[in-house]
XYZ file of C-alpha atoms in Angstrom:
576
model
C 171.619 22.606 87.465
C 170.592 19.124 86.413
C 167.347 17.226 86.211
C 167.500 13.864 87.978
C 164.578 11.891 86.616
C 163.498 8.536 85.313
C 161.467 10.010 82.496
C 159.480 8.174 79.973
C 161.244 7.104 76.788
C 159.185 4.105 75.778
C 156.083 6.011 74.705
C 155.723 6.991 71.079
C 157.153 10.462 70.444
C 158.590 10.840 73.929
C 162.183 10.456 72.785
C 161.805 13.551 70.623
C 160.645 15.544 73.609
C 163.658 14.374 75.575
C 166.023 15.326 72.755
C 164.404 18.756 72.570
C 164.807 19.207 76.309
C 168.416 17.998 76.265
C 169.243 20.453 73.490
C 168.053 23.315 75.676
C 170.072 22.006 78.614
C 173.108 21.620 76.379
C 172.962 25.295 75.460
C 173.295 26.117 79.126
C 176.162 23.711 79.605
C 173.996 21.646 81.964
C 173.920 17.900 82.362
C 170.814 15.731 82.225
C 170.552 12.131 83.287
C 167.455 10.023 83.205
C 166.404 6.413 83.283
C 163.938 4.550 81.119
C 160.626 3.534 82.594
C 157.048 3.013 81.451
C 154.401 5.713 81.849
C 151.642 4.594 84.166
C 149.709 6.079 87.078
C 150.859 3.635 89.741
C 154.444 2.645 88.940
C 156.466 1.871 92.087
C 159.498 4.106 92.467
C 158.090 7.074 90.578
C 158.967 10.052 92.747
C 158.085 13.730 92.917
C 161.093 14.864 90.894
C 160.219 12.321 88.197
C 156.754 13.841 87.933
C 158.145 17.382 87.756
C 160.714 16.433 85.125
C 157.978 14.875 83.015
C 155.807 17.943 83.549
C 158.678 20.098 82.304
C 158.640 18.307 78.958
C 155.266 19.998 78.406
C 156.948 23.389 78.470
C 157.332 25.063 75.092
C 160.922 25.843 74.215
C 161.832 29.423 73.410
C 161.718 29.241 69.600
C 158.504 27.214 69.503
C 156.881 29.604 71.975
C 157.573 32.518 69.652
C 155.858 30.635 66.817
C 152.833 30.070 69.046
C 152.669 33.788 69.868
C 152.758 34.706 66.178
C 149.995 32.230 65.446
C 147.392 33.384 67.943
C 144.881 34.309 65.259
C 142.141 32.006 66.611
C 142.391 32.208 70.411
C 138.861 30.881 70.885
C 140.141 27.516 69.640
C 142.295 27.342 72.777
C 139.237 26.890 74.976
C 137.858 24.261 72.630
C 141.160 22.395 72.855
C 141.155 22.776 76.640
C 137.741 21.139 76.888
C 139.062 18.262 74.799
C 142.053 17.767 77.077
C 139.779 17.927 80.123
C 137.593 15.155 78.734
C 140.604 13.015 77.806
C 141.713 13.331 81.448
C 138.363 11.876 82.527
C 136.743 15.141 83.638
C 133.836 17.198 82.344
C 133.008 20.876 82.539
C 129.807 19.875 84.343
C 131.880 18.444 87.191
C 133.588 21.802 87.631
C 130.213 23.318 88.497
C 130.378 21.432 91.802
C 133.581 23.160 92.896
C 131.708 26.355 93.905
C 134.401 28.419 92.230
C 135.526 31.981 92.908
C 137.209 33.109 89.651
C 139.632 36.056 89.829
C 141.569 37.953 87.184
C 143.379 41.292 86.959
C 146.776 42.736 86.080
C 148.005 43.593 89.560
C 146.849 42.064 92.823
C 144.827 39.083 91.634
C 147.006 36.628 93.545
C 146.855 38.704 96.727
C 143.076 39.008 96.349
C 142.834 35.232 96.066
C 145.063 34.792 99.126
C 142.865 37.097 101.219
C 139.685 35.394 99.975
C 140.951 31.881 100.596
C 142.171 32.773 104.096
C 138.808 34.304 105.043
C 136.782 31.287 103.917
C 139.255 28.829 105.434
C 138.981 30.712 108.726
C 135.229 30.081 108.552
C 136.049 26.362 108.546
C 135.515 25.545 104.882
C 137.846 23.143 103.105
C 139.449 25.332 100.467
C 141.206 24.701 97.190
C 143.412 27.427 95.736
C 144.954 27.390 92.244
C 147.503 30.121 91.466
C 150.526 30.861 89.310
C 153.415 31.095 89.023
C 155.069 29.082 91.769
C 158.040 30.482 93.658
C 160.058 27.409 94.650
C 158.077 24.218 93.988
C 155.376 23.652 91.395
C 153.057 22.052 93.940
C 152.619 25.539 95.488
C 150.213 26.245 92.632
C 147.698 23.725 93.989
C 146.783 24.235 97.637
C 144.381 22.527 100.000
C 143.479 24.490 103.127
C 146.179 27.015 102.383
C 149.042 24.520 102.102
C 150.697 23.241 98.929
C 149.634 19.658 98.318
C 152.240 17.183 99.529
C 154.843 15.696 97.209
C 153.167 12.306 97.546
C 149.753 13.713 96.661
C 151.144 15.699 93.727
C 152.945 12.616 92.421
C 149.889 10.380 92.809
C 147.491 12.704 91.004
C 150.070 13.745 88.404
C 150.395 10.197 87.102
C 146.624 9.711 87.211
C 146.090 12.654 84.867
C 149.233 12.266 82.779
C 148.565 8.578 82.226
C 145.063 9.211 80.900
C 146.256 11.933 78.544
C 149.216 9.906 77.326
C 147.065 6.848 76.656
C 144.732 8.866 74.418
C 147.228 11.036 72.569
C 147.664 8.735 69.542
C 143.955 9.034 68.808
C 144.309 12.827 68.930
C 147.270 13.455 66.671
C 149.848 12.908 69.404
C 148.821 16.091 71.211
C 149.397 16.736 74.887
C 148.364 19.859 76.829
C 151.010 22.488 77.390
C 152.437 23.110 80.862
C 149.838 25.553 82.244
C 146.914 23.715 80.664
C 148.057 20.478 82.247
C 148.427 22.068 85.681
C 144.959 23.590 85.399
C 143.459 20.178 84.618
C 145.488 18.651 87.455
C 144.213 21.297 89.894
C 140.582 20.608 88.993
C 141.209 16.867 89.383
C 142.829 17.350 92.791
C 140.037 19.597 94.058
C 137.367 17.122 92.958
C 139.199 14.139 94.432
C 139.925 15.947 97.690
C 136.311 17.126 97.967
C 136.929 20.799 98.685
C 134.011 23.027 99.680
C 135.169 25.684 97.234
C 137.981 26.492 94.842
C 139.586 29.913 94.472
C 140.929 29.976 90.900
C 143.357 32.631 89.710
C 143.430 33.300 85.967
C 146.778 32.698 84.286
C 146.879 35.409 81.598
C 143.974 37.579 80.524
C 140.651 35.871 81.064
C 138.528 35.441 77.932
C 140.785 32.808 76.374
C 142.671 31.684 79.469
C 142.359 27.955 79.972
C 140.758 28.469 83.405
C 137.805 30.033 81.575
C 136.302 26.646 80.774
C 134.577 27.238 84.113
C 130.882 27.652 83.227
C 129.210 28.521 86.505
C 131.439 30.190 89.075
C 129.682 31.464 92.171
C 131.296 34.888 91.917
C 134.001 36.603 89.815
C 136.500 39.321 90.659
C 138.737 41.709 88.717
C 141.622 43.374 90.521
C 143.521 46.455 89.320
C 144.097 46.626 85.549
C 147.194 47.851 83.754
C 149.428 47.181 80.773
C 151.070 43.733 80.726
C 151.389 40.735 78.368
C 150.715 43.075 75.438
C 151.701 40.506 72.780
C 148.877 38.285 73.977
C 146.267 40.656 75.426
C 146.712 43.810 73.339
C 148.572 47.065 73.760
C 145.827 49.317 75.174
C 143.990 49.329 78.483
C 140.712 48.871 76.603
C 141.896 45.690 74.871
C 143.237 44.321 78.130
C 140.008 45.163 79.972
C 138.041 43.272 77.325
C 140.203 40.195 77.876
C 139.786 40.399 81.649
C 136.029 40.896 81.406
C 135.878 37.677 79.440
C 135.404 35.762 82.699
C 131.971 37.355 83.237
C 129.092 34.848 83.122
C 125.345 35.479 82.737
C 123.721 36.072 86.113
C 126.947 35.514 88.051
C 127.830 38.465 90.306
C 131.150 40.132 89.539
C 133.146 42.694 91.503
C 135.947 45.001 90.488
C 138.083 47.628 92.169
C 138.208 51.209 90.891
C 139.636 51.139 87.370
C 140.851 53.713 84.828
C 137.833 55.294 83.136
C 138.467 53.700 79.725
C 138.867 50.252 81.269
C 135.734 50.635 83.379
C 133.715 51.591 80.311
C 134.747 48.346 78.600
C 133.903 46.271 81.658
C 130.541 48.022 81.958
C 129.675 47.253 78.312
C 130.713 43.616 78.652
C 128.692 43.151 81.823
C 125.622 44.673 80.163
C 126.003 42.495 77.050
C 126.523 39.280 79.030
C 123.835 40.205 81.599
C 126.313 39.954 84.430
C 125.688 42.194 87.481
C 128.904 44.159 88.066
C 129.737 45.941 91.318
C 132.564 48.335 92.216
C 134.125 47.728 95.625
C 134.213 50.552 98.183
C 137.440 51.747 99.744
C 138.548 49.581 102.637
C 138.084 52.394 105.151
C 134.350 52.455 104.307
C 133.784 49.155 106.116
C 132.666 49.855 109.690
C 134.629 48.104 112.421
C 134.844 48.137 116.196
C 138.602 48.578 116.244
C 139.554 51.251 113.714
C 141.373 50.353 110.497
C 141.307 46.756 109.363
C 144.708 45.091 109.793
C 146.089 43.225 106.797
C 148.529 40.344 106.751
C 149.958 41.645 103.462
C 151.938 44.880 103.616
C 151.517 47.894 101.363
C 148.806 50.453 100.693
C 147.957 48.795 97.383
C 146.764 45.709 99.293
C 143.809 47.652 100.656
C 141.878 47.524 97.380
C 142.684 43.805 97.104
C 141.343 43.288 100.625
C 138.108 45.120 99.799
C 137.627 42.955 96.717
C 138.275 39.839 98.832
C 135.667 40.939 101.373
C 133.044 41.320 98.646
C 133.932 37.981 97.034
C 133.881 36.020 100.288
C 130.723 37.808 101.518
C 128.888 36.990 98.272
C 130.061 33.368 98.359
C 128.901 33.020 101.979
C 125.504 34.498 101.179
C 124.973 31.881 98.499
C 126.325 29.026 100.619
C 124.676 29.944 103.887
C 121.806 32.220 102.898
C 118.184 31.153 103.362
C 117.466 30.544 99.657
C 120.931 29.177 98.757
C 120.937 31.295 95.588
C 123.078 34.207 94.527
C 121.699 37.430 96.032
C 122.442 39.284 92.768
C 120.425 37.328 90.221
C 118.123 40.249 89.314
C 118.037 40.029 85.483
C 117.230 43.735 85.249
C 120.387 44.738 87.113
C 122.895 44.809 84.256
C 124.635 48.084 85.072
C 127.658 48.838 87.205
C 126.657 49.578 90.794
C 128.566 50.637 93.866
C 128.878 47.633 96.161
C 127.590 48.264 99.650
C 130.046 48.249 102.507
C 129.179 46.084 105.492
C 130.567 45.347 108.907
C 133.037 42.471 108.474
C 132.517 39.603 110.870
C 135.215 38.791 113.417
C 136.134 35.814 111.217
C 136.646 38.080 108.202
C 138.747 40.483 110.272
C 140.935 37.606 111.406
C 141.187 36.222 107.880
C 142.465 39.533 106.506
C 145.007 39.838 109.323
C 146.260 36.253 108.955
C 146.636 36.236 105.161
C 150.050 35.318 103.794
C 151.341 35.492 100.237
C 155.064 34.828 99.918
C 157.163 36.959 97.617
C 154.777 39.908 97.669
C 155.789 42.815 99.926
C 157.593 40.289 102.120
C 160.331 41.154 104.618
C 162.874 38.633 105.911
C 165.448 39.405 108.611
C 168.600 37.260 108.778
C 170.987 38.815 111.293
C 172.573 41.890 109.729
C 170.699 41.218 106.472
C 167.158 42.411 105.811
C 165.568 41.292 102.548
C 162.640 43.139 101.014
C 161.042 40.868 98.427
C 158.362 41.833 95.947
C 157.744 40.261 92.548
C 156.621 43.523 90.921
C 157.084 43.168 87.151
C 155.058 45.997 85.590
C 155.453 49.744 85.889
C 152.324 50.085 88.031
C 153.208 47.212 90.320
C 156.728 48.646 90.666
C 155.217 51.962 91.781
C 153.309 50.077 94.497
C 156.473 48.194 95.454
C 158.390 51.455 95.734
C 155.802 52.979 98.045
C 155.947 49.900 100.282
C 159.757 49.749 100.218
C 160.119 53.450 101.007
C 157.909 53.163 104.083
C 159.241 49.825 105.317
C 162.953 50.379 104.656
C 162.833 53.841 106.225
C 161.422 52.347 109.401
C 164.129 49.670 109.466
C 166.853 52.242 108.899
C 165.606 54.340 111.809
C 166.052 51.311 114.044
C 169.445 50.322 112.638
C 172.433 50.265 115.000
C 174.759 51.927 112.508
C 175.470 52.523 108.833
C 173.169 50.766 106.347
C 174.149 49.681 102.840
C 171.320 49.458 100.301
C 171.502 46.853 97.542
C 169.180 46.307 94.587
C 168.939 42.744 93.207
C 166.996 42.938 89.948
C 165.922 40.933 86.935
C 163.022 40.875 84.503
C 161.601 38.405 82.014
C 159.539 38.447 78.834
C 158.475 41.685 77.242
C 158.609 43.799 80.407
C 159.904 47.359 80.160
C 162.954 46.964 82.372
C 164.252 50.449 81.694
C 161.025 52.073 82.898
C 161.043 50.048 86.123
C 164.727 50.743 86.804
C 164.161 54.465 86.298
C 161.614 54.376 89.116
C 164.203 52.791 91.424
C 167.036 55.262 90.770
C 165.963 57.828 93.439
C 166.688 55.313 96.207
C 170.440 55.748 95.631
C 171.350 52.103 96.100
C 174.981 51.544 96.972
C 175.056 48.536 94.663
C 172.828 47.442 91.789
C 173.213 43.711 91.182
C 171.769 41.842 88.213
C 171.446 38.108 87.591
C 169.276 35.727 85.546
C 166.582 33.570 87.120
C 168.964 30.631 87.450
C 169.045 29.485 91.061
C 172.626 28.241 90.942
C 175.238 27.452 88.331
C 176.257 24.177 89.957
C 174.328 20.960 89.307
C 171.055 20.706 91.173
C 168.261 18.158 91.467
C 165.549 20.808 91.641
C 163.411 20.499 88.508
C 160.723 22.844 89.854
C 162.530 25.989 88.724
C 163.634 24.885 85.274
C 162.269 27.109 82.519
C 162.608 26.167 78.851
C 160.577 29.132 77.614
C 163.662 31.325 77.347
C 167.247 30.465 76.490
C 170.157 30.986 78.871
C 171.748 33.246 76.265
C 168.712 35.522 76.269
C 168.612 35.573 80.077
C 172.214 36.713 80.351
C 171.787 39.270 77.572
C 168.815 40.714 79.447
C 170.958 41.130 82.575
C 173.602 43.055 80.648
C 170.902 45.237 79.093
C 169.454 45.936 82.542
C 172.866 46.931 83.850
C 173.320 49.272 80.904
C 169.902 50.852 81.551
C 170.807 51.414 85.187
C 174.073 53.079 84.240
C 172.330 55.350 81.730
C 169.697 56.369 84.264
C 172.511 57.234 86.670
C 174.391 59.174 83.960
C 177.382 56.877 84.281
C 179.971 56.747 81.500
C 179.529 53.762 79.218
C 182.399 51.312 79.178
C 183.215 48.434 76.869
C 180.915 45.518 77.607
C 182.415 42.308 78.867
C 182.015 39.319 76.542
C 178.984 37.089 77.025
C 180.317 33.545 77.374
C 177.587 30.949 77.077
C 179.717 27.806 76.905
C 181.470 28.671 80.166
C 179.261 31.021 82.153
C 181.270 34.023 83.398
C 181.419 34.200 87.162
C 181.114 37.944 87.024
C 180.953 40.743 84.507
C 182.861 43.665 85.904
C 181.704 47.143 84.937
C 181.836 49.650 87.789
C 181.842 49.569 91.564
C 178.117 50.115 91.910
C 176.874 47.653 89.256
C 177.627 43.956 89.004
C 176.263 41.083 86.919
C 176.352 37.528 88.219
C 175.551 34.283 86.386
C 173.087 32.942 88.954
C 171.082 33.892 92.019
C 173.266 32.036 94.516
C 176.479 33.731 93.375
C 174.765 37.126 93.589
C 173.488 36.435 97.119
C 176.861 35.146 98.287
C 178.592 38.314 97.123
C 175.917 40.616 98.582
C 175.896 38.919 101.987
C 179.672 38.451 102.332
C 179.234 35.474 104.657
C 177.010 37.442 107.057
C 173.810 35.468 106.418
C 173.956 32.238 108.430
C 171.450 30.528 106.126
C 173.726 30.992 103.120
C 176.770 29.631 104.979
C 175.522 26.076 104.445
C 178.637 24.009 103.604
C 176.574 22.120 101.028
C 176.331 25.292 98.927
C 179.190 25.837 96.518
C 180.920 29.182 97.013
C 181.888 30.551 93.623
C 185.251 32.355 93.544
C 185.466 35.995 92.466
C 188.368 38.179 91.447
C 190.250 39.989 94.235
C 189.181 43.316 92.731
C 185.544 42.312 93.045
C 186.046 41.195 96.628
C 187.615 44.554 97.397
C 184.506 46.329 96.149
C 182.494 44.502 98.803
C 184.251 46.241 101.706
C 181.202 48.434 102.477
C 179.097 45.278 102.749
C 181.503 43.738 105.238
C 181.744 46.895 107.327
C 178.121 48.065 107.421
C 176.011 47.553 110.525
C 173.172 46.318 108.324
C 172.574 45.421 104.686
C 169.143 46.076 103.164
C 168.435 44.173 99.937
C 165.469 44.923 97.673
C 164.730 41.939 95.417
C 162.279 42.814 92.649
C 161.445 42.802 88.938
C 160.399 39.165 88.639
C 158.467 36.660 90.726
C 160.788 33.986 89.374
C 163.778 35.902 90.750
C 162.037 36.242 94.118
C 161.281 32.514 94.107
C 164.907 31.658 93.379
C 166.042 33.897 96.233
C 163.529 32.324 98.631
C 164.787 28.866 97.699
C 168.143 29.846 99.201
C 166.901 32.023 102.068
C 164.154 29.673 103.294
C 165.351 26.079 102.768
C 162.082 24.727 104.195
C 160.313 25.875 101.027
C 162.412 23.493 98.946
C 161.740 20.407 101.081
C-alpha cells in the first residue's frame, strides 16, 4: 500500500504533517513517495489522488486521537470551532438554511433511512444532495448528487477551493485546520451550494448534539432511526445518554420523527422535544400504510429495513408537504404540540412506492454472486445490528442453499474496529456452524497500491493485527476449541498467515484472505494484475473443501471498512 501524491510541503507546518504521516506508514512497512508543489485551488496537474492524500493528512493518528478522546470535557466548543472553520472556508450557517436539509441520526439504520429518503425525492424529480459516512471504496462516495458520488474531477476542483481557503487563513488562527470529518462536512455543504441542489439529506457522523453536522440551524425535518449502544467513549455508556446525544439535532418548531425506541430512550427523546418545543412523531409500522398491491417492496433486504422505510416515508412526505403544499410552511408548526404523537399512516404515492423499491445502499444486506461464490455483505458492527444481519443472512443463505447444485461450504470473513464488542458479535454467529472462520485487518492488500481512499491513520497496523488474533481467540473459545500457542505477531514483515486450526485462519490483508477463500474460483479475483500471495502447502491442503464444493457462501461482516475493502476487489468499477 503506498500513497502516490504530490502533496504540499511548502506551506508552513506542512512538513511536520508529512513526517507524522510517514512515521505511521513506516510502522506498517509501507512506502510513501510524494512531490513538492504549492497549495492552491487551481494548480494544473493536481489530481484526485493528490487531493485524497492531502485530505488524509487531516486524519488524527492513533495516539493523538486517544488524547482527543480523553480531552472531550467541553464538547460544545466543537460546534463553535466548526462554525469558525465554515466561515474561514467562505460559508455561513445562514447559507445552509437554503439547502432545505433533512437531518438524520440514529445508531442503526440512519444511512439506510437516508438512502430510502433520497431515492424517493430523486424519483420525484428533485435534484438531491446526500452526505453520508463512512465511505466504502472511495471518499467521494460520501458526497452524492442525484444518487451518484461526485466525479473525481468535481471532487478535486471543490477540494482545492475549500482547502485553499482554509490553508490561507490558518496562520491567523493558530495554524489550525479542521480534522478529516469536519473538512468533509464543510466540503459537502460547499458542493451542495455550488451545485444548486433542491435539498440535502445529511447523515450525522456520531451522536448528534455535538456532531459537526449540527451547525445546521433550520432543517426542514429531522429523523432518528433505531437507537442502541455504540461509540460509548464519546456518547456515553447508557441508552439514556445516547438518546440525549441523538435528540440534540431537534430544533424549535422543526418536525422530527423517530421509530419505536426502547422505553428509557423514548422518555429522553420526549423530554428533549418538549424542552426544545420540537414536535416529535413516532412512525407507524410499514404494514400500516395502505397500498393497492399488498406489502411495500424494498430495495434493501432484511426485516429491519422496514422501520427505516417507514421513517423515510414520513421524512419525504413532510418535506414534500412543505415544498409543494399550499402555504409552503411546515404542517407541524403548532407551538402547542410539544408531546410525542403517533404519526399518521398514509397511502404512499406511486412515486414513493417506486423510490422504496429502487433504493440501493451498498455494503448493507447486499448479495453478490460470482460463479460458484456467493458473498453476503453487511457492515453490522454493534450487537443489535449483528442480530439484524443474522436474521437477514439466515433467510437469504437458506434460500440460496436450497437452490444450490451440490454441497455448500460456509465461510465467515470477520473484523471489527474501535471499541466494538467483538466477542459478543462472534458469539451470535457461532450457531451458523461455518466451515471456516477467517480474520483479517481492514488493509485492502499488502502490496503497494495507489489507492489513498482507504488509508486510515486512526489506528496502527500493530493494533489491527492484534485485534484479528483476539477475534480468532474469541471464536475458538466460543466453539470450545483447545487453546494453542499463539503465532508471533511480526509487524516489520507482515506474516502471510497465522496458522492455528483448520477452521480458523488469520490473514494480513483482505486480498490474501479472499484469494484463499475463493481458491481461484472467482473470475474477478483472477485478475493478473493482482499479486497472489503464497501460502504454506499445509494451508493449501486445508482449502480442499473450498475447491471441491459446488458453491461457497461467504458472510462478510463486523465492519463497514472491511466490507468496503472486499467490494474494492469484488467490484472493480467502484474503484475507478
